[in-house]
CSV table of C-alpha atoms and ligand atoms in Angstrom, one decimal:
chain,number,residue,atom,x,y,z
A,4,MET,CA,-51.9,113.6,-248.5
A,5,GLU,CA,-51.7,114.9,-245.0
A,6,ILE,CA,-48.4,116.6,-244.2
A,7,ASP,CA,-47.0,116.5,-240.6
A,8,LYS,CA,-45.2,119.8,-240.2
A,9,LEU,CA,-43.2,118.7,-237.1
A,10,SER,CA,-41.9,115.7,-238.9
A,11,VAL,CA,-41.0,117.8,-242.0
A,12,ILE,CA,-39.0,120.2,-239.8
A,13,GLN,CA,-37.2,117.4,-237.9
A,14,THR,CA,-36.3,115.6,-241.1
A,15,ALA,CA,-35.1,118.9,-242.6
A,16,ASN,CA,-32.8,119.4,-239.5
A,17,HIS,CA,-31.5,115.9,-240.0
A,18,ASN,CA,-31.0,115.6,-243.7
A,19,LEU,CA,-30.7,119.1,-245.2
A,20,MET,CA,-27.6,121.3,-244.9
A,21,ASN,CA,-28.1,124.1,-242.5
A,22,THR,CA,-27.8,127.0,-245.1
A,23,TYR,CA,-31.1,128.8,-244.3
A,24,GLY,CA,-32.8,130.3,-241.2
A,25,ARG,CA,-36.2,129.0,-242.0
A,26,PHE,CA,-39.6,130.0,-240.6
A,27,PRO,CA,-41.5,126.9,-239.2
A,28,VAL,CA,-44.1,126.9,-242.1
A,29,VAL,CA,-44.7,124.4,-244.8
A,30,PHE,CA,-46.7,125.6,-247.8
A,31,VAL,CA,-48.7,123.0,-249.7
A,32,ASP,CA,-50.9,125.0,-252.1
A,33,GLY,CA,-51.5,128.4,-253.5
A,34,TYR,CA,-53.6,130.5,-255.8
A,35,ASP,CA,-53.2,134.1,-257.1
A,36,SER,CA,-51.3,135.9,-254.4
A,37,THR,CA,-52.3,133.4,-251.6
A,38,LEU,CA,-50.2,130.6,-250.1
A,39,ILE,CA,-51.8,127.9,-248.0
A,40,ASP,CA,-49.8,126.0,-245.3
A,41,SER,CA,-50.0,122.4,-244.0
A,42,GLU,CA,-52.5,123.4,-241.4
A,43,GLY,CA,-54.8,125.1,-244.0
A,44,LYS,CA,-53.9,128.7,-243.0
A,45,GLU,CA,-54.0,131.2,-245.8
A,46,TYR,CA,-51.3,133.9,-246.2
A,47,THR,CA,-51.1,136.8,-248.5
A,48,ASP,CA,-47.8,136.9,-250.2
A,49,PHE,CA,-45.7,140.0,-250.5
A,50,LEU,CA,-42.5,138.1,-251.3
A,51,ALA,CA,-43.3,136.1,-254.5
A,52,GLY,CA,-40.5,133.6,-253.7
A,53,ILE,CA,-38.1,136.6,-253.7
A,54,SER,CA,-39.5,138.2,-256.9
A,55,VAL,CA,-39.9,134.8,-258.7
A,56,THR,CA,-43.5,133.9,-258.9
A,57,ASN,CA,-44.5,137.3,-260.4
A,58,LEU,CA,-47.7,135.9,-262.1
A,59,GLY,CA,-48.9,134.3,-258.8
A,60,TYR,CA,-49.6,130.7,-258.0
A,61,SER,CA,-52.3,129.8,-260.4
A,62,ASN,CA,-51.7,131.5,-263.8
A,63,PRO,CA,-53.4,129.3,-266.4
A,64,LYS,CA,-50.9,130.0,-269.2
A,65,VAL,CA,-48.0,129.0,-267.0
A,66,LYS,CA,-49.8,125.8,-265.9
A,67,ASP,CA,-50.6,124.9,-269.5
A,68,ALA,CA,-47.0,125.4,-270.6
A,69,ILE,CA,-45.8,123.1,-267.8
A,70,ILE,CA,-48.4,120.5,-268.6
A,71,HIS,CA,-47.7,120.6,-272.3
A,72,GLN,CA,-43.9,120.1,-271.8
A,73,ALA,CA,-44.6,117.3,-269.3
A,74,ASN,CA,-46.7,115.6,-271.9
A,75,THR,CA,-44.1,116.0,-274.7
A,76,ILE,CA,-40.4,116.7,-273.8
A,77,ILE,CA,-38.8,118.2,-270.8
A,78,HIS,CA,-35.2,118.0,-271.9
A,79,THR,CA,-33.1,116.9,-274.8
A,80,SER,CA,-29.7,118.8,-274.7
A,81,ASN,CA,-28.2,121.7,-276.5
A,82,ASN,CA,-26.7,119.3,-279.1
A,83,PHE,CA,-30.1,119.8,-280.8
A,84,TYR,CA,-32.3,122.8,-281.6
A,85,ILE,CA,-34.8,123.4,-278.9
A,86,GLU,CA,-37.8,125.2,-280.3
A,87,PRO,CA,-39.1,126.9,-277.2
A,88,GLN,CA,-35.6,128.1,-276.5
A,89,VAL,CA,-35.4,129.7,-279.9
A,90,ALA,CA,-38.8,131.3,-279.4
A,91,LEU,CA,-38.0,132.7,-276.0
A,92,GLY,CA,-34.7,134.0,-277.2
A,93,LYS,CA,-36.4,135.8,-280.2
A,94,LEU,CA,-39.1,137.2,-277.9
A,95,LEU,CA,-36.5,138.6,-275.4
A,96,CYS,CA,-34.5,140.1,-278.2
A,97,GLU,CA,-37.6,141.7,-279.8
A,98,HIS,CA,-38.4,143.4,-276.5
A,99,SER,CA,-35.0,144.4,-275.3
A,100,PHE,CA,-31.8,146.1,-276.4
A,101,ALA,CA,-30.3,142.6,-277.2
A,102,SER,CA,-29.7,140.7,-280.4
A,103,LYS,CA,-28.7,137.3,-278.9
A,104,ALA,CA,-29.5,135.2,-275.8
A,105,PHE,CA,-27.8,132.4,-273.9
A,106,PHE,CA,-29.8,130.4,-271.4
A,107,CYS,CA,-28.7,128.8,-268.1
A,108,ASN,CA,-30.3,127.8,-264.9
A,109,SER,CA,-29.9,130.5,-262.2
A,110,GLY,CA,-29.0,134.1,-261.5
A,111,ALA,CA,-25.5,133.4,-260.2
A,112,GLU,CA,-24.9,131.2,-263.3
A,113,ALA,CA,-26.0,134.0,-265.6
A,114,ASN,CA,-23.7,136.5,-263.9
A,115,GLU,CA,-20.9,134.0,-263.9
A,116,GLY,CA,-21.4,133.6,-267.7
A,117,ALA,CA,-21.7,137.4,-268.2
A,118,ILE,CA,-18.3,137.8,-266.5
A,119,LYS,CA,-16.8,135.1,-268.7
A,120,LEU,CA,-18.4,136.8,-271.8
A,121,ALA,CA,-17.0,140.2,-271.0
A,122,ARG,CA,-13.5,138.9,-270.2
A,123,LYS,CA,-13.4,136.7,-273.4
A,124,SER,CA,-14.5,139.7,-275.5
A,125,ALA,CA,-11.7,141.9,-273.9
A,126,TYR,CA,-9.2,139.1,-274.4
A,127,LEU,CA,-10.0,138.5,-278.0
A,128,LYS,CA,-9.6,142.3,-278.7
A,129,TYR,CA,-6.8,143.3,-276.4
A,130,GLY,CA,-5.1,140.2,-274.8
A,131,SER,CA,-5.1,139.0,-271.2
A,132,GLY,CA,-4.4,142.3,-269.4
A,133,LYS,CA,-7.9,143.7,-269.8
A,134,ASN,CA,-9.8,141.6,-267.2
A,135,GLU,CA,-11.0,143.7,-264.3
A,136,ILE,CA,-14.7,143.5,-263.4
A,137,VAL,CA,-15.9,146.6,-261.5
A,138,ALA,CA,-18.9,146.1,-259.2
A,139,MET,CA,-20.9,148.4,-256.9
A,140,LYS,CA,-20.9,148.6,-253.1
A,141,GLY,CA,-24.2,147.2,-251.9
A,142,SER,CA,-24.5,144.8,-254.8
A,143,PHE,CA,-25.8,141.2,-254.8
A,144,HIS,CA,-24.8,139.1,-257.8
A,145,GLY,CA,-24.8,135.5,-256.5
A,146,ARG,CA,-23.0,132.9,-254.5
A,147,THR,CA,-20.7,131.1,-256.9
A,148,LEU,CA,-16.9,131.6,-256.3
A,149,ALA,CA,-16.6,134.3,-259.0
A,150,THR,CA,-19.9,136.0,-258.3
A,151,LEU,CA,-19.1,136.1,-254.5
A,152,ASN,CA,-16.4,138.5,-255.5
A,153,ILE,CA,-18.8,141.0,-257.0
A,154,THR,CA,-21.3,140.6,-254.1
A,155,ASP,CA,-20.7,143.3,-251.5
A,156,ASN,CA,-20.8,141.1,-248.4
A,157,GLU,CA,-17.5,140.2,-246.7
A,158,ALA,CA,-19.1,137.5,-244.6
A,159,TYR,CA,-20.3,135.6,-247.7
A,160,ARG,CA,-16.7,135.3,-248.8
A,161,GLU,CA,-15.2,134.3,-245.5
A,162,GLY,CA,-13.6,130.8,-245.5
A,163,TYR,CA,-13.9,130.2,-249.2
A,164,GLY,CA,-10.5,131.5,-250.3
A,165,PRO,CA,-8.4,131.6,-252.4
A,166,HIS,CA,-10.7,133.7,-254.5
A,167,PRO,CA,-10.4,134.5,-258.2
A,168,THR,CA,-8.9,138.0,-258.7
A,169,GLY,CA,-9.6,141.0,-260.9
A,170,PHE,CA,-12.7,142.1,-259.1
A,171,LEU,CA,-13.1,145.6,-257.7
A,172,PHE,CA,-15.8,147.5,-255.8
A,173,THR,CA,-16.7,151.1,-256.2
A,174,PRO,CA,-19.3,153.2,-254.2
A,175,PHE,CA,-22.8,153.0,-255.8
A,176,ASN,CA,-23.9,156.3,-257.4
A,177,ASP,CA,-20.5,158.0,-256.8
A,178,ILE,CA,-19.4,159.4,-260.2
A,179,GLN,CA,-16.0,160.6,-259.1
A,180,ALA,CA,-15.1,157.2,-257.6
A,181,LEU,CA,-16.3,155.4,-260.8
A,182,GLU,CA,-14.1,157.7,-263.0
A,183,LYS,CA,-11.1,156.6,-260.9
A,184,VAL,CA,-11.7,152.9,-261.0
A,185,VAL,CA,-12.7,152.4,-264.7
A,186,GLY,CA,-9.8,152.3,-267.1
A,187,LYS,CA,-7.9,150.5,-269.8
A,188,ASN,CA,-7.8,147.3,-267.7
A,189,THR,CA,-11.5,147.2,-267.2
A,190,ALA,CA,-13.4,144.3,-268.9
A,191,ALA,CA,-16.8,145.2,-267.5
A,192,VAL,CA,-18.8,147.4,-265.1
A,193,ILE,CA,-21.8,145.5,-263.5
A,194,VAL,CA,-24.7,147.4,-262.0
A,195,GLU,CA,-28.1,146.5,-260.7
A,196,PRO,CA,-30.3,149.3,-262.0
A,197,LEU,CA,-32.2,148.9,-258.7
A,198,GLN,CA,-30.3,147.2,-256.0
A,199,GLY,CA,-32.5,144.5,-254.4
A,200,GLU,CA,-30.7,142.7,-251.6
A,201,GLY,CA,-28.7,145.8,-250.9
A,202,GLY,CA,-31.7,147.6,-249.7
A,203,ILE,CA,-33.9,148.8,-252.6
A,204,HIS,CA,-31.6,151.5,-253.9
A,205,PRO,CA,-32.3,152.7,-257.5
A,206,VAL,CA,-29.3,153.8,-259.5
A,207,ASN,CA,-29.1,157.6,-260.3
A,208,LEU,CA,-29.5,158.6,-263.9
A,209,ASP,CA,-26.3,160.7,-264.0
A,210,PHE,CA,-24.2,157.8,-262.5
A,211,LEU,CA,-25.6,155.3,-265.0
A,212,ALA,CA,-25.0,157.8,-267.9
A,213,LYS,CA,-21.4,158.1,-266.6
A,214,ALA,CA,-21.0,154.3,-266.5
A,215,ARG,CA,-22.3,154.1,-270.1
A,216,GLU,CA,-19.9,156.9,-271.2
A,217,LEU,CA,-16.8,155.3,-269.4
A,218,THR,CA,-17.5,151.8,-270.7
A,219,GLU,CA,-17.7,153.1,-274.2
A,220,LYS,CA,-14.5,155.2,-273.8
A,221,TYR,CA,-12.6,152.2,-272.5
A,222,ASP,CA,-14.3,149.7,-274.9
A,223,CYS,CA,-15.6,147.4,-272.2
A,224,ALA,CA,-18.9,146.0,-271.3
A,225,LEU,CA,-21.7,147.6,-269.3
A,226,ILE,CA,-23.6,144.8,-267.7
A,227,PHE,CA,-27.0,145.2,-266.1
A,228,ASP,CA,-28.0,142.6,-263.5
A,229,GLU,CA,-31.8,142.6,-263.9
A,230,ILE,CA,-32.3,139.3,-262.1
A,231,GLN,CA,-34.5,140.9,-259.5
A,232,CYS,CA,-35.6,144.1,-261.1
A,233,GLY,CA,-36.4,142.8,-264.6
A,234,MET,CA,-39.4,141.0,-266.0
A,235,GLY,CA,-41.9,143.8,-265.3
A,236,ARG,CA,-41.1,144.1,-261.6
A,237,THR,CA,-40.5,147.9,-261.7
A,238,GLY,CA,-43.4,148.8,-264.0
A,239,LYS,CA,-41.3,148.5,-267.1
A,240,LEU,CA,-40.4,145.2,-268.7
A,241,PHE,CA,-36.8,146.0,-267.8
A,242,ALA,CA,-35.6,148.5,-265.2
A,243,TYR,CA,-33.1,150.1,-267.6
A,244,GLU,CA,-36.1,151.4,-269.6
A,245,HIS,CA,-36.7,154.0,-266.8
A,246,TYR,CA,-33.3,155.4,-267.7
A,247,GLU,CA,-33.3,155.0,-271.4
A,248,ILE,CA,-29.7,153.7,-271.1
A,249,GLU,CA,-28.9,150.4,-272.6
A,250,PRO,CA,-26.3,147.9,-271.5
A,251,ASP,CA,-24.1,145.7,-273.6
A,252,ILE,CA,-25.0,142.6,-271.6
A,253,MET,CA,-27.9,141.9,-269.3
A,254,THR,CA,-28.6,139.0,-266.9
A,255,LEU,CA,-32.1,137.6,-266.0
A,256,ALA,CA,-33.3,134.8,-263.8
A,257,LYS,CA,-35.7,134.8,-260.9
A,258,ALA,CA,-39.1,135.6,-262.5
A,259,LEU,CA,-38.2,134.7,-266.1
A,260,ALA,CA,-40.1,131.4,-265.9
A,261,ASN,CA,-42.3,132.2,-262.8
A,262,GLY,CA,-40.5,129.6,-260.7
A,263,ILE,CA,-39.1,127.0,-263.1
A,264,PRO,CA,-35.3,127.4,-262.7
A,265,ILE,CA,-33.8,129.5,-265.5
A,266,GLY,CA,-31.3,132.2,-266.2
A,267,ALA,CA,-30.3,134.2,-269.2
A,268,ILE,CA,-27.5,136.3,-270.6
A,269,LEU,CA,-28.7,138.8,-273.2
A,270,ALA,CA,-26.1,140.7,-275.3
A,271,LYS,CA,-25.8,143.0,-278.3
A,272,GLY,CA,-23.1,144.0,-280.8
A,273,ASP,CA,-19.7,142.3,-280.5
A,274,TYR,CA,-20.8,140.7,-277.2
A,275,ALA,CA,-23.6,138.8,-278.9
A,276,GLU,CA,-20.9,137.3,-281.3
A,277,THR,CA,-18.2,136.6,-278.8
A,278,PHE,CA,-18.8,133.0,-277.8
A,279,ALA,CA,-18.0,130.2,-280.2
A,280,PRO,CA,-18.8,126.5,-279.8
A,281,GLY,CA,-16.9,125.2,-276.8
A,282,ASN,CA,-16.5,128.5,-275.1
A,283,HIS,CA,-19.4,128.2,-272.7
A,284,GLY,CA,-22.2,125.7,-272.0
A,285,THR,CA,-24.6,124.0,-269.6
A,286,THR,CA,-26.4,120.7,-269.8
A,287,PHE,CA,-29.8,121.9,-268.5
A,288,GLY,CA,-29.6,125.5,-269.8
A,289,GLY,CA,-32.6,126.5,-272.0
A,290,ASN,CA,-34.3,123.1,-271.9
A,291,GLN,CA,-37.8,122.7,-273.2
A,292,MET,CA,-39.5,122.9,-269.9
A,293,ALA,CA,-37.8,126.1,-268.7
A,294,THR,CA,-37.9,128.0,-271.9
A,295,ALA,CA,-41.6,127.1,-272.7
A,296,VAL,CA,-42.6,128.3,-269.3
A,297,GLY,CA,-40.4,131.4,-269.8
A,298,LYS,CA,-42.1,132.1,-273.1
A,299,ALA,CA,-45.6,131.7,-271.6
A,300,THR,CA,-44.5,134.0,-268.7
A,301,LEU,CA,-43.2,136.7,-271.0
A,302,GLN,CA,-46.2,136.5,-273.3
A,303,GLU,CA,-48.5,137.0,-270.3
A,304,ILE,CA,-46.7,140.1,-269.3
A,305,LEU,CA,-46.7,141.6,-272.8
A,306,GLU,CA,-50.2,140.5,-273.9
A,307,ASN,CA,-51.9,141.8,-270.8
A,308,ASN,CA,-49.8,144.9,-270.4
A,309,LEU,CA,-48.9,143.8,-266.9
A,310,THR,CA,-46.2,146.5,-266.6
A,311,ASP,CA,-49.0,149.1,-266.5
A,312,GLU,CA,-50.7,147.1,-263.7
A,313,VAL,CA,-47.5,146.9,-261.8
A,314,TYR,CA,-46.9,150.6,-262.1
A,315,ARG,CA,-50.4,151.4,-260.9
A,316,LYS,CA,-50.3,148.8,-258.0
A,317,GLY,CA,-46.8,150.0,-257.1
A,318,GLN,CA,-48.0,153.6,-256.8
A,319,TYR,CA,-50.9,152.5,-254.7
A,320,LEU,CA,-48.7,150.5,-252.3
A,321,LYS,CA,-46.0,153.1,-252.1
A,322,ALA,CA,-48.6,155.8,-251.2
A,323,LYS,CA,-49.9,153.6,-248.4
A,324,LEU,CA,-46.4,152.9,-247.1
A,325,GLN,CA,-45.6,156.6,-247.2
A,326,SER,CA,-48.8,157.4,-245.2
A,327,LEU,CA,-47.4,155.0,-242.6
A,328,GLN,CA,-44.1,156.9,-242.7
A,329,GLU,CA,-46.0,160.1,-241.8
A,330,GLU,CA,-47.4,158.4,-238.7
A,331,PHE,CA,-44.3,156.5,-237.4
A,332,ASP,CA,-41.0,158.1,-236.6
A,333,LEU,CA,-39.3,154.7,-236.7
A,334,ILE,CA,-39.9,154.7,-240.5
A,335,LYS,CA,-37.0,156.5,-242.1
A,336,ASN,CA,-37.7,156.2,-245.7
A,337,VAL,CA,-39.9,154.5,-248.3
A,338,ARG,CA,-38.5,153.9,-251.8
A,339,GLY,CA,-38.3,151.8,-254.9
A,340,LEU,CA,-40.0,151.5,-258.3
A,341,GLY,CA,-43.2,149.6,-259.3
A,342,LEU,CA,-43.7,146.6,-257.0
A,343,LEU,CA,-40.1,146.5,-255.7
A,344,LEU,CA,-40.5,148.6,-252.7
A,345,GLY,CA,-38.5,149.1,-249.4
A,346,MET,CA,-39.3,150.6,-246.1
A,347,GLU,CA,-36.2,151.6,-244.1
A,348,LEU,CA,-36.6,151.5,-240.4
A,349,ASN,CA,-34.5,152.8,-237.5
A,350,ILE,CA,-35.0,149.5,-235.7
A,351,GLN,CA,-34.3,145.9,-236.8
A,352,GLY,CA,-36.9,144.3,-239.1
A,353,SER,CA,-36.8,140.6,-238.3
A,354,GLU,CA,-39.3,140.7,-235.4
A,355,ILE,CA,-41.8,142.6,-237.6
A,356,VAL,CA,-41.5,140.0,-240.4
A,357,LYS,CA,-42.2,137.3,-237.8
A,358,GLU,CA,-45.2,139.2,-236.4
A,359,MET,CA,-46.6,139.8,-239.9
A,360,LEU,CA,-46.3,136.1,-240.7
A,361,ALA,CA,-48.3,135.4,-237.6
A,362,LYS,CA,-50.9,137.8,-239.0
A,363,SER,CA,-50.9,135.9,-242.3
A,364,PHE,CA,-48.8,138.2,-244.4
A,365,ILE,CA,-45.5,137.2,-246.0
A,366,ILE,CA,-43.0,140.1,-246.1
A,367,ASN,CA,-39.3,140.1,-245.9
A,368,CYS,CA,-36.4,142.2,-244.5
A,369,THR,CA,-33.0,142.9,-246.1
A,370,GLN,CA,-29.9,144.5,-244.6
A,371,GLY,CA,-31.3,144.1,-241.2
A,372,ASN,CA,-33.6,147.1,-241.2
A,373,ILE,CA,-35.3,147.4,-244.6
A,374,LEU,CA,-38.6,145.8,-245.1
A,375,ARG,CA,-39.1,144.7,-248.7
A,376,PHE,CA,-42.4,144.4,-250.5
A,377,ILE,CA,-42.3,142.3,-253.7
A,378,PRO,CA,-45.8,140.8,-254.1
A,379,PRO,CA,-46.9,138.9,-257.2
A,380,PHE,CA,-48.5,141.1,-259.8
A,381,THR,CA,-51.8,139.5,-259.0
A,382,ILE,CA,-51.9,141.4,-255.7
A,383,THR,CA,-55.1,143.4,-255.2
A,384,GLU,CA,-55.8,146.8,-253.6
A,385,ALA,CA,-57.8,145.0,-251.0
A,386,GLU,CA,-54.9,142.8,-250.2
A,387,ILE,CA,-52.6,145.8,-250.0
A,388,ASP,CA,-55.0,147.5,-247.7
A,389,ALA,CA,-55.2,144.5,-245.4
A,390,MET,CA,-51.4,144.1,-245.3
A,391,VAL,CA,-50.8,147.8,-244.6
A,392,LEU,CA,-53.4,147.7,-241.8
A,393,ALA,CA,-51.7,144.7,-240.2
A,394,LEU,CA,-48.3,146.4,-240.5
A,395,LYS,CA,-49.7,149.5,-238.8
A,396,GLY,CA,-50.8,147.3,-235.9
A,397,VAL,CA,-47.4,145.6,-235.7
A,398,LEU,CA,-45.6,149.0,-235.7
A,399,GLU,CA,-47.9,150.5,-233.1
A,400,ASP,CA,-46.6,147.8,-230.7
A,401,LYS,CA,-43.0,149.0,-231.4
A,402,GLY,CA,-43.8,152.5,-230.3
A,403,VAL,CA,-43.9,155.6,-232.5
B,525,PLP,C1,-31.1,136.6,-256.6
B,525,PLP,C2,-30.1,137.5,-257.3
B,525,PLP,C3,-29.0,136.9,-257.9
B,525,PLP,C4,-28.7,135.4,-257.7
B,525,PLP,O1,-29.6,134.6,-258.3
B,525,PLP,P1,-29.6,133.0,-257.9
B,525,PLP,O2,-30.6,132.4,-258.8
B,525,PLP,O3,-29.9,133.0,-256.5
B,525,PLP,O4,-28.2,132.5,-258.2
B,525,PLP,C5,-28.2,137.7,-258.6
B,525,PLP,N1,-28.4,139.0,-258.8
B,525,PLP,C6,-29.5,139.6,-258.2
B,525,PLP,C7,-29.7,141.1,-258.4
B,525,PLP,C8,-30.4,138.8,-257.5
B,525,PLP,O5,-31.4,139.5,-256.9
C-alpha cells in the first residue's frame, strides 16, 4: 500500500495530541539496522527506537515468537498461569541478582511499581513514616504522576500538581550529599547506573558502593533503573555488572521485548516476597505476546554472546567519536559504555541531528547539546564508518 506522507502528517496534526516534536518522516519498513521511509529512502539507525529495537528490525527469532503467539494466544489475563511469562521470569532470575519478577507494560509503570514495592516493604516492617524515595539529579524515570517526581526536570512537572510527596533529589555521584539525605525515613534510593536522558553519565563506583552501604544501614531498597542501560546495551547484560554491586530491585522495559511493550520489576530477598494478591496488578502485564517475545529477545542475547559484540562495537564507535573530538574544538567530551555513547558539544545539537537525518543517519540529542548514539546491536563497522564520516562533514560546516 502506497503511503502519502503529507496526508499522514496532516491527519496527525488533526487527530493526534501534540505531545512530540516529530521529524517529517514516515517509516514503513526495515531490516537489520536500516529503516526505510515512505519514499523508499534508506536510513542507518543509531537510535533503535530509543534503545528499544536492540536486535534490529529483522531478527528471525523475534519474528517467529510474534508469529507463534499470533497463531496461538496473545493474551489471557493474570488470573491464569502464563507459560511464557513464567519462562521469561525464570530466565531473568537465572541471569541476574533477582529471585522474582513482576511484569508490566512500560518503563514508567515498572518504576511506579518499584516505588510501591519499596514503600510497601518499609511499611510492613516499620509503619508509615519510612516512605521517602531518594532520586538523583539528572535522572529520568518516567512520566506518570509519581515517576515525574523522581525525574529531574522541573518543566515536566509544571501544571500537573498537586504532586504526591515523599520524593527527594540528591546530586548524582556526590557521596557527601547522599550521606546527608539517606536516613531512617528512606524507603528507597533509585539510581540509573548509566544516566541516559540525563546526558550519558555513568555512575561512579565509590558513589554506588556508598549507596549500597547506606541502603543496607537504613534497611531500605536500592533500586537500579536499567530501563535504558540494561539488556546488553552497555556490553554486559545489566549495567550493574560493571560495578559488581547488586540492587534489591531493578526495573527493565525498553529493549526487553525488542519493541513489543513490556516492563519488569525484578527483586531479591524480602523485596521479592513483599507483594501479596491484591497489592499490585495490571491487566496486560506479562501477557503471552510480550513475554514470549521477551524470552526470544533475551535468549538471542545470551545464546549469541551479543554482549561481547556490543562491547567490541562500542569500543570501535567510541574510538571513532574520540578521533573526531581531537579534530573539533566544539566537541567537549565523548563518554558512555558499550553502545550507549554520548558526545557533548559546546553548541546545540538539534540542527546536527536534522542534518544527519537529511544524510540518512538517525541520531538523537539529549539535554540540548549531547549527541546520543544507541544503534541496534546489528550495526556494522562499515555503517559506523559511514555515520562518522557524515558527522564529520556536518561538524565541518559548524566550524572547528
Ligand atoms: C525511557 C525510560 C523510562 C521510561 O520508560 P517509558 O516506557 O517511556 O515509560 C524510565 N527510565 C529510564 C532510565 C528510561 O530511559
